[in-house]
Amino acid sequence: MSGDFLNMPPLAHDDAAFMRAALALGRRGLGRTAENPAVGALVVRDGVVVGQGWTCDGGRPHAETEALNAAGELARGATLYVTLEPCSHHGRTPPCADAIVRAGVARVVSALEDPDPRVAGKGHAILRAAGVALTAGVCAAEARRANLGHILRATEGRPMVTLKLAETADGYAAGDEHDPRLAITGAAANAQTHVMRAMHDAIMVGVGTARADDPLMTVRAPGLENRRPLRVVLDARLDLSPRSRLASSARETPTLVFAAAGADARRAQGLAAVGVEIAPAATDAAGRIVLKDALRTLAARGVQRVFSEGGPRVAAGLIAEGLADEIVLFTAPKRLGRPGAPSFVGGARRALDDAARYEKIEDCFAGVDRVRRYQRVL
């Protein structure tokens, strides 16, 4: 009887539990692995984790090889849990699927197939052909969210976008036009914002926010000071001042400005002189940068995850065009109590209440500030 029990296939809930642990490992790499996906992997033998890994900084080594190396000989006959199909192509490193076969892994549990055309089922096929037992699709929905930047870059040619907004209790993102910069959220919410910045490859704002707030757009959380996401400004006319904090620190932290093709050449030279990179982008009838065009350019550079802090107008555009994949809304307990800049314009706020478009997945507090998190319905 005991022998029959030992020969039984793994229970589905065990697979899900180990896969969720692998997903948690993969999240350690968010914002650090571009242009490769942030994958997590576990090697499990007789119900015990004997090796773990996640995609390293810069995208290499991959999670699977890290986990296999940690497991060593214990990987032979074990089960490997991986949050995305193992790669099958030769890049700077050999294919992970081949490494799994060489290690003698008996079974692989994969969350979902990789849409990258260089893989797209080929990694799974290598495993099957080598006699490795394969279970695919475990925690697929969670893995799709975790790998959304990679998936969208492969299927739509754009990165995923997290939109962050902060508002007063009466719905304003800023004071009136000539008011000083409004400090809306408290210390706990601000710390959470820095952590979210660190989990993205780029931080994006519109030039209106860049001029009004003169932000640094850097990660300033303890232990994360070495994270330097690309700073992106949507600035069709090149109104950003070379003396702004963004431009004047461009040699320390990469800064990219999207501008219209006909933007003032002298302004471009002034920004370039302090280390700002200028990239052309299409503009719409109102002379604003076309968001999809800018995002496609970022994807072509390897960016998978963009954190937008660009203010109400950029936010409205991202939501209207279906480009805001995750929305994080901080609401402070205090009212502005006078006219100001609304946090949502157009139909952007209504979109959050549309169940066909967005799902609220979190409603909690960071200190005194309420935090609501929404995901775009896929």
Short mmCIF file of C-alpha atoms in Angstrom, two decimals:
data_model
loop_
_atom_site.label_atom_id
_atom_site.label_comp_id
_atom_site.label_asym_id
_atom_site.label_seq_id
_atom_site.Cartn_x
_atom_site.Cartn_y
_atom_site.Cartn_z
CA MET A 1 0.00 0.00 0.00
CA SER A 2 2.80 2.41 0.91
CA GLY A 3 4.55 1.60 -2.35
CA ASP A 4 1.38 2.42 -4.30
CA PHE A 5 1.15 5.73 -2.45
CA LEU A 6 4.72 6.66 -3.34
CA ASN A 7 4.04 5.92 -7.01
CA MET A 8 0.95 8.12 -7.13
CA PRO A 9 1.21 11.25 -9.29
CA PRO A 10 1.72 14.55 -7.42
CA LEU A 11 -1.46 16.14 -6.14
CA ALA A 12 -2.66 19.16 -8.10
CA HIS A 13 -2.68 21.36 -5.01
CA ASP A 14 0.97 20.51 -4.34
CA ASP A 15 1.84 21.62 -7.86
CA ALA A 16 -0.03 24.88 -7.33
CA ALA A 17 1.67 25.54 -3.99
CA PHE A 18 5.15 24.99 -5.42
CA MET A 19 4.32 27.07 -8.49
CA ARG A 20 3.16 29.98 -6.34
CA ALA A 21 6.45 29.75 -4.47
CA ALA A 22 8.27 29.88 -7.83
CA LEU A 23 6.19 32.92 -8.84
CA ALA A 24 7.21 34.66 -5.62
CA LEU A 25 10.87 33.96 -6.47
CA GLY A 26 10.39 35.32 -9.99
CA ARG A 27 9.05 38.62 -8.65
CA ARG A 28 12.46 39.27 -7.10
CA GLY A 29 13.72 39.98 -10.60
CA LEU A 30 11.04 42.47 -11.65
CA GLY A 31 12.67 45.63 -12.97
CA ARG A 32 16.10 43.98 -13.14
CA THR A 33 16.02 41.37 -15.93
CA ALA A 34 15.07 43.25 -19.10
CA GLU A 35 15.05 42.34 -21.84
CA ASN A 36 14.44 38.84 -20.50
CA PRO A 37 11.39 37.88 -18.42
CA ALA A 38 11.63 37.64 -14.62
CA VAL A 39 11.22 33.89 -14.12
CA GLY A 40 11.29 31.81 -10.93
CA ALA A 41 12.18 28.10 -10.63
CA LEU A 42 12.21 25.44 -7.92
CA VAL A 43 13.72 21.94 -7.92
CA VAL A 44 11.68 19.65 -5.68
CA ARG A 45 12.63 16.11 -4.66
CA ASP A 46 10.35 13.95 -2.52
CA GLY A 47 8.35 17.03 -1.54
CA VAL A 48 11.43 18.99 -0.41
CA VAL A 49 12.86 22.04 -2.21
CA VAL A 50 16.48 21.21 -3.05
CA GLY A 51 17.22 24.11 -5.38
CA GLN A 52 15.79 27.50 -6.25
CA GLY A 53 16.59 30.30 -8.64
CA TRP A 54 15.31 33.40 -10.36
CA THR A 55 16.45 35.31 -13.41
CA CYS A 56 19.52 37.34 -12.48
CA ASP A 57 20.21 41.01 -13.10
CA GLY A 58 20.44 41.78 -16.79
CA GLY A 59 18.49 38.64 -17.64
CA ARG A 60 21.25 36.04 -17.17
CA PRO A 61 21.77 33.44 -15.83
CA HIS A 62 18.23 32.17 -16.23
CA ALA A 63 16.12 30.92 -13.32
CA GLU A 64 16.21 27.26 -14.40
CA THR A 65 19.99 27.01 -14.55
CA GLU A 66 20.32 28.79 -11.21
CA ALA A 67 17.91 26.31 -9.60
CA LEU A 68 19.61 23.31 -11.21
CA ASN A 69 23.04 24.48 -10.13
CA ALA A 70 21.79 24.92 -6.57
CA ALA A 71 20.30 21.41 -6.58
CA GLY A 72 23.35 19.71 -8.11
CA GLU A 73 23.01 15.93 -8.27
CA LEU A 74 19.74 16.12 -6.33
CA ALA A 75 18.11 17.41 -9.53
CA ARG A 76 18.36 13.92 -11.07
CA GLY A 77 14.91 12.34 -10.86
CA ALA A 78 13.41 15.50 -9.30
CA THR A 79 10.62 17.84 -10.41
CA LEU A 80 11.35 21.33 -11.72
CA TYR A 81 8.73 24.06 -11.30
CA VAL A 82 9.17 27.02 -13.63
CA THR A 83 6.94 30.06 -14.16
CA LEU A 84 7.46 30.25 -17.94
CA GLU A 85 8.31 27.69 -20.61
CA PRO A 86 12.07 27.00 -20.59
CA CYS A 87 13.88 28.63 -23.49
CA SER A 88 14.86 26.52 -26.49
CA HIS A 89 17.08 28.88 -28.47
CA HIS A 90 20.78 29.62 -28.33
CA GLY A 91 21.44 33.18 -27.19
CA ARG A 92 24.27 34.29 -24.93
CA THR A 93 23.61 31.11 -22.97
CA PRO A 94 22.60 27.58 -24.12
CA PRO A 95 18.90 26.62 -24.02
CA CYS A 96 17.46 25.95 -20.56
CA ALA A 97 15.43 23.04 -21.97
CA ASP A 98 18.66 21.25 -22.87
CA ALA A 99 20.12 21.97 -19.42
CA ILE A 100 17.05 20.43 -17.79
CA VAL A 101 17.42 17.26 -19.85
CA ARG A 102 21.16 17.01 -19.06
CA ALA A 103 20.46 17.40 -15.35
CA GLY A 104 18.24 14.32 -15.41
CA VAL A 105 15.08 16.06 -14.21
CA ALA A 106 12.20 13.57 -14.34
CA ARG A 107 9.29 15.99 -14.47
CA VAL A 108 8.75 19.64 -15.32
CA VAL A 109 5.76 21.70 -14.20
CA SER A 110 5.48 24.82 -16.36
CA ALA A 111 3.03 27.64 -15.76
CA LEU A 112 2.49 28.67 -19.38
CA GLU A 113 3.89 28.59 -22.89
CA ASP A 114 6.23 31.41 -23.84
CA PRO A 115 4.76 33.55 -26.67
CA ASP A 116 8.23 34.61 -27.80
CA PRO A 117 8.42 33.16 -31.35
CA ARG A 118 11.93 31.89 -30.62
CA VAL A 119 10.38 29.57 -28.01
CA ALA A 120 6.58 29.25 -28.47
CA GLY A 121 6.26 25.58 -27.53
CA LYS A 122 9.70 24.47 -28.67
CA GLY A 123 11.04 24.28 -25.12
CA HIS A 124 8.19 22.02 -24.06
CA ALA A 125 8.72 19.90 -27.18
CA ILE A 126 12.40 19.35 -26.31
CA LEU A 127 11.41 18.10 -22.87
CA ARG A 128 8.75 15.73 -24.20
CA ALA A 129 11.09 14.36 -26.85
CA ALA A 130 13.66 13.59 -24.14
CA GLY A 131 11.11 11.66 -22.10
CA VAL A 132 10.67 14.31 -19.40
CA ALA A 133 7.13 14.25 -17.98
CA LEU A 134 5.53 17.64 -18.54
CA THR A 135 2.60 19.31 -16.82
CA ALA A 136 1.77 22.72 -18.27
CA GLY A 137 -0.73 25.40 -17.32
CA VAL A 138 -0.39 25.29 -13.52
CA CYS A 139 -1.25 28.76 -12.10
CA ALA A 140 -1.37 30.02 -15.67
CA ALA A 141 -3.45 33.14 -14.89
CA GLU A 142 -1.08 34.21 -12.11
CA ALA A 143 1.94 33.55 -14.30
CA ARG A 144 0.40 35.55 -17.13
CA ARG A 145 0.12 38.55 -14.83
CA ALA A 146 3.65 38.07 -13.50
CA ASN A 147 5.08 37.85 -17.04
CA LEU A 148 2.73 40.41 -18.62
CA GLY A 149 5.49 42.79 -19.68
CA HIS A 150 7.29 40.00 -21.54
CA ILE A 151 4.05 38.70 -23.02
CA LEU A 152 2.86 42.09 -24.29
CA ARG A 153 6.28 42.85 -25.72
CA ALA A 154 6.16 39.57 -27.66
CA THR A 155 2.52 39.80 -28.78
CA GLU A 156 1.75 43.53 -29.06
CA GLY A 157 5.19 45.12 -29.29
CA ARG A 158 4.74 47.21 -26.14
CA PRO A 159 5.65 46.93 -22.45
CA MET A 160 3.11 46.54 -19.68
CA VAL A 161 2.20 49.78 -17.92
CA THR A 162 1.50 50.37 -14.25
CA LEU A 163 -0.28 53.67 -13.73
CA LYS A 164 0.13 55.29 -10.31
CA LEU A 165 -2.07 58.18 -9.23
CA ALA A 166 -2.34 60.07 -5.94
CA GLU A 167 -5.34 62.20 -5.04
CA THR A 168 -6.80 64.16 -2.17
CA ALA A 169 -9.99 62.99 -0.50
CA ASP A 170 -11.98 65.32 -2.76
CA GLY A 171 -10.36 64.00 -5.94
CA TYR A 172 -7.54 66.38 -6.83
CA ALA A 173 -4.05 65.41 -8.02
CA ALA A 174 -2.61 68.91 -7.60
CA GLY A 175 -3.52 72.42 -6.58
CA ASP A 176 -4.45 75.20 -8.98
CA GLU A 177 -2.15 76.26 -11.79
CA HIS A 178 0.08 78.58 -9.75
CA ASP A 179 -0.08 76.70 -6.44
CA PRO A 180 3.12 75.18 -5.01
CA ARG A 181 3.65 71.47 -5.41
CA LEU A 182 1.06 69.56 -3.41
CA ALA A 183 2.32 66.81 -1.06
CA ILE A 184 -0.61 64.38 -1.06
CA THR A 185 0.51 61.05 0.37
CA GLY A 186 2.29 60.18 3.59
CA ALA A 187 5.54 58.38 4.34
CA ALA A 188 4.18 54.83 4.05
CA ALA A 189 2.61 55.45 0.64
CA ASN A 190 5.72 57.24 -0.58
CA ALA A 191 7.89 54.30 0.49
CA GLN A 192 5.59 51.92 -1.37
CA THR A 193 5.93 54.09 -4.48
CA HIS A 194 9.72 53.74 -4.37
CA VAL A 195 9.42 49.97 -4.13
CA MET A 196 7.08 49.94 -7.15
CA ARG A 197 9.51 52.10 -9.10
CA ALA A 198 12.25 49.56 -8.39
CA MET A 199 10.09 46.79 -9.87
CA HIS A 200 9.88 48.50 -13.28
CA ASP A 201 12.35 49.10 -16.07
CA ALA A 202 11.26 52.67 -16.75
CA ILE A 203 9.45 55.54 -14.99
CA MET A 204 7.40 57.79 -17.26
CA VAL A 205 5.86 61.25 -16.86
CA GLY A 206 4.44 63.92 -19.09
CA VAL A 207 6.32 67.20 -19.44
CA GLY A 208 3.58 69.02 -17.52
CA THR A 209 4.33 66.96 -14.42
CA ALA A 210 8.07 67.25 -15.02
CA ARG A 211 7.88 71.05 -15.15
CA ALA A 212 5.37 71.53 -12.34
CA ASP A 213 6.93 69.14 -9.82
CA ASP A 214 10.59 69.08 -10.94
CA PRO A 215 10.84 65.45 -9.76
CA LEU A 216 13.93 63.27 -9.55
CA MET A 217 12.05 60.07 -10.52
CA THR A 218 14.62 57.87 -8.81
CA VAL A 219 14.43 54.95 -6.39
CA ARG A 220 15.29 56.19 -2.92
CA ALA A 221 14.28 53.29 -0.67
CA PRO A 222 16.80 51.72 1.74
CA GLY A 223 18.56 48.82 0.07
CA LEU A 224 17.33 49.74 -3.40
CA GLU A 225 19.55 52.73 -4.11
CA ASN A 226 21.37 50.83 -6.88
CA ARG A 227 18.17 50.52 -8.94
CA ARG A 228 18.16 53.04 -11.79
CA PRO A 229 15.10 52.62 -14.01
CA LEU A 230 15.18 54.59 -17.23
CA ARG A 231 13.46 57.97 -16.73
CA VAL A 232 11.12 58.88 -19.59
CA VAL A 233 9.52 62.25 -20.33
CA LEU A 234 6.80 62.79 -22.95
CA ASP A 235 7.75 66.23 -24.24
CA ALA A 236 6.73 66.95 -27.82
CA ARG A 237 8.11 70.52 -27.89
CA LEU A 238 11.14 69.88 -25.66
CA ASP A 239 9.93 72.20 -22.91
CA LEU A 240 11.98 70.41 -20.26
CA SER A 241 14.67 72.73 -18.91
CA PRO A 242 18.29 71.57 -19.03
CA ARG A 243 18.51 72.98 -15.49
CA SER A 244 15.69 70.77 -14.17
CA ARG A 245 16.60 68.05 -11.68
CA LEU A 246 15.76 65.42 -14.29
CA ALA A 247 18.00 66.84 -16.98
CA SER A 248 20.86 67.93 -14.74
CA SER A 249 21.15 64.40 -13.27
CA ALA A 250 20.91 62.59 -16.62
CA ARG A 251 24.56 61.53 -16.59
CA GLU A 252 23.97 59.64 -13.33
CA THR A 253 20.52 58.21 -14.14
CA PRO A 254 19.54 57.46 -17.77
CA THR A 255 16.94 59.93 -19.05
CA LEU A 256 15.04 59.70 -22.34
CA VAL A 257 12.82 62.43 -23.74
CA PHE A 258 10.31 61.70 -26.50
CA ALA A 259 9.92 64.69 -28.81
CA ALA A 260 8.12 65.56 -32.02
CA ALA A 261 10.15 65.31 -35.21
CA GLY A 262 10.00 69.09 -35.67
CA ALA A 263 11.01 70.05 -32.14
CA ASP A 264 13.37 73.00 -31.67
CA ALA A 265 16.90 71.87 -32.51
CA ARG A 266 18.51 74.30 -30.04
CA ARG A 267 16.42 72.89 -27.21
CA ALA A 268 17.44 69.40 -28.25
CA GLN A 269 21.10 70.42 -28.22
CA GLY A 270 20.73 71.97 -24.77
CA LEU A 271 19.27 68.78 -23.32
CA ALA A 272 21.75 66.55 -25.12
CA ALA A 273 24.61 68.65 -23.72
CA VAL A 274 23.68 67.60 -20.16
CA GLY A 275 23.29 63.93 -21.08
CA VAL A 276 19.59 63.63 -21.98
CA GLU A 277 18.79 61.27 -24.85
CA ILE A 278 16.20 62.55 -27.35
CA ALA A 279 14.04 60.09 -29.28
CA PRO A 280 11.52 60.99 -31.99
CA ALA A 281 7.88 59.99 -31.56
CA ALA A 282 4.69 60.55 -33.50
CA THR A 283 2.30 63.25 -32.30
CA ASP A 284 -1.48 63.46 -32.44
CA ALA A 285 -3.69 66.27 -33.76
CA ALA A 286 -3.26 68.17 -30.48
CA GLY A 287 0.53 67.97 -30.76
CA ARG A 288 0.95 65.44 -27.95
CA ILE A 289 3.17 62.38 -28.06
CA VAL A 290 1.29 59.29 -29.28
CA LEU A 291 1.48 56.95 -26.30
CA LYS A 292 1.50 53.74 -28.31
CA ASP A 293 4.38 54.98 -30.44
CA ALA A 294 6.47 55.87 -27.38
CA LEU A 295 5.71 52.53 -25.74
CA ARG A 296 6.67 50.62 -28.89
CA THR A 297 10.01 52.41 -28.94
CA LEU A 298 10.59 51.48 -25.32
CA ALA A 299 9.73 47.85 -26.05
CA ALA A 300 12.22 47.83 -28.93
CA ARG A 301 14.87 48.93 -26.42
CA GLY A 302 14.08 45.93 -24.23
CA VAL A 303 11.82 47.68 -21.71
CA GLN A 304 9.12 45.35 -20.40
CA ARG A 305 7.61 47.25 -17.48
CA VAL A 306 6.79 50.98 -17.35
CA PHE A 307 5.72 52.83 -14.20
CA SER A 308 3.72 55.90 -15.19
CA GLU A 309 3.50 58.81 -12.77
CA GLY A 310 2.61 61.18 -15.55
CA GLY A 311 -0.36 63.08 -14.17
CA PRO A 312 -4.08 63.14 -15.06
CA ARG A 313 -3.76 63.79 -18.79
CA VAL A 314 -1.27 60.99 -19.43
CA ALA A 315 -3.33 58.74 -17.14
CA ALA A 316 -6.51 59.45 -19.08
CA GLY A 317 -4.76 58.65 -22.35
CA LEU A 318 -3.36 55.37 -21.07
CA ILE A 319 -6.75 54.29 -19.74
CA ALA A 320 -8.69 55.39 -22.84
CA GLU A 321 -6.34 53.49 -25.15
CA GLY A 322 -6.33 50.31 -23.06
CA LEU A 323 -2.65 50.73 -22.21
CA ALA A 324 -2.90 50.94 -18.41
CA ASP A 325 -2.55 47.30 -17.40
CA GLU A 326 -2.43 47.95 -13.66
CA ILE A 327 -3.62 51.03 -11.80
CA VAL A 328 -2.57 51.94 -8.28
CA LEU A 329 -4.64 54.75 -6.75
CA PHE A 330 -3.55 56.38 -3.50
CA THR A 331 -6.24 58.49 -1.78
CA ALA A 332 -5.23 60.72 1.11
CA PRO A 333 -7.61 61.39 4.00
CA LYS A 334 -7.38 65.18 3.67
CA ARG A 335 -9.36 67.32 1.25
CA LEU A 336 -7.83 70.04 -0.88
CA GLY A 337 -10.89 72.17 -0.15
CA ARG A 338 -10.43 74.51 -3.11
CA PRO A 339 -10.27 74.24 -6.91
CA GLY A 340 -7.39 72.19 -8.26
CA ALA A 341 -6.37 69.73 -10.95
CA PRO A 342 -8.71 66.68 -10.91
CA SER A 343 -6.95 63.34 -10.59
CA PHE A 344 -9.11 61.86 -13.38
CA VAL A 345 -10.25 63.62 -16.52
CA GLY A 346 -12.65 62.50 -19.22
CA GLY A 347 -14.12 59.08 -18.53
CA ALA A 348 -11.02 57.71 -16.80
CA ARG A 349 -12.60 57.30 -13.36
CA ARG A 350 -15.67 55.61 -14.81
CA ALA A 351 -13.42 53.06 -16.51
CA LEU A 352 -12.28 51.77 -13.11
CA ASP A 353 -15.88 50.91 -12.24
CA ASP A 354 -16.44 49.10 -15.55
CA ALA A 355 -16.15 45.39 -14.74
CA ALA A 356 -15.54 44.63 -18.40
CA ARG A 357 -12.39 46.74 -18.32
CA TYR A 358 -10.92 46.64 -14.82
CA GLU A 359 -11.02 44.41 -11.77
CA LYS A 360 -10.24 45.78 -8.30
CA ILE A 361 -7.83 43.31 -6.71
CA GLU A 362 -6.76 45.18 -3.59
CA ASP A 363 -8.24 47.76 -1.23
CA CYS A 364 -6.09 48.48 1.81
CA PHE A 365 -4.15 51.23 3.57
CA ALA A 366 -0.55 52.42 3.50
CA GLY A 367 -0.36 54.38 6.70
CA VAL A 368 -3.28 56.82 6.58
CA ASP A 369 -3.64 56.64 2.79
CA ARG A 370 -6.08 54.30 1.09
CA VAL A 371 -4.59 52.13 -1.66
CA ARG A 372 -6.73 50.61 -4.38
CA ARG A 373 -5.19 48.41 -7.04
CA TYR A 374 -6.88 47.54 -10.31
CA GLN A 375 -5.95 45.14 -13.11
CA ARG A 376 -7.01 45.44 -16.72
CA VAL A 377 -9.24 42.54 -17.71
CA LEU A 378 -7.24 40.35 -20.09
#
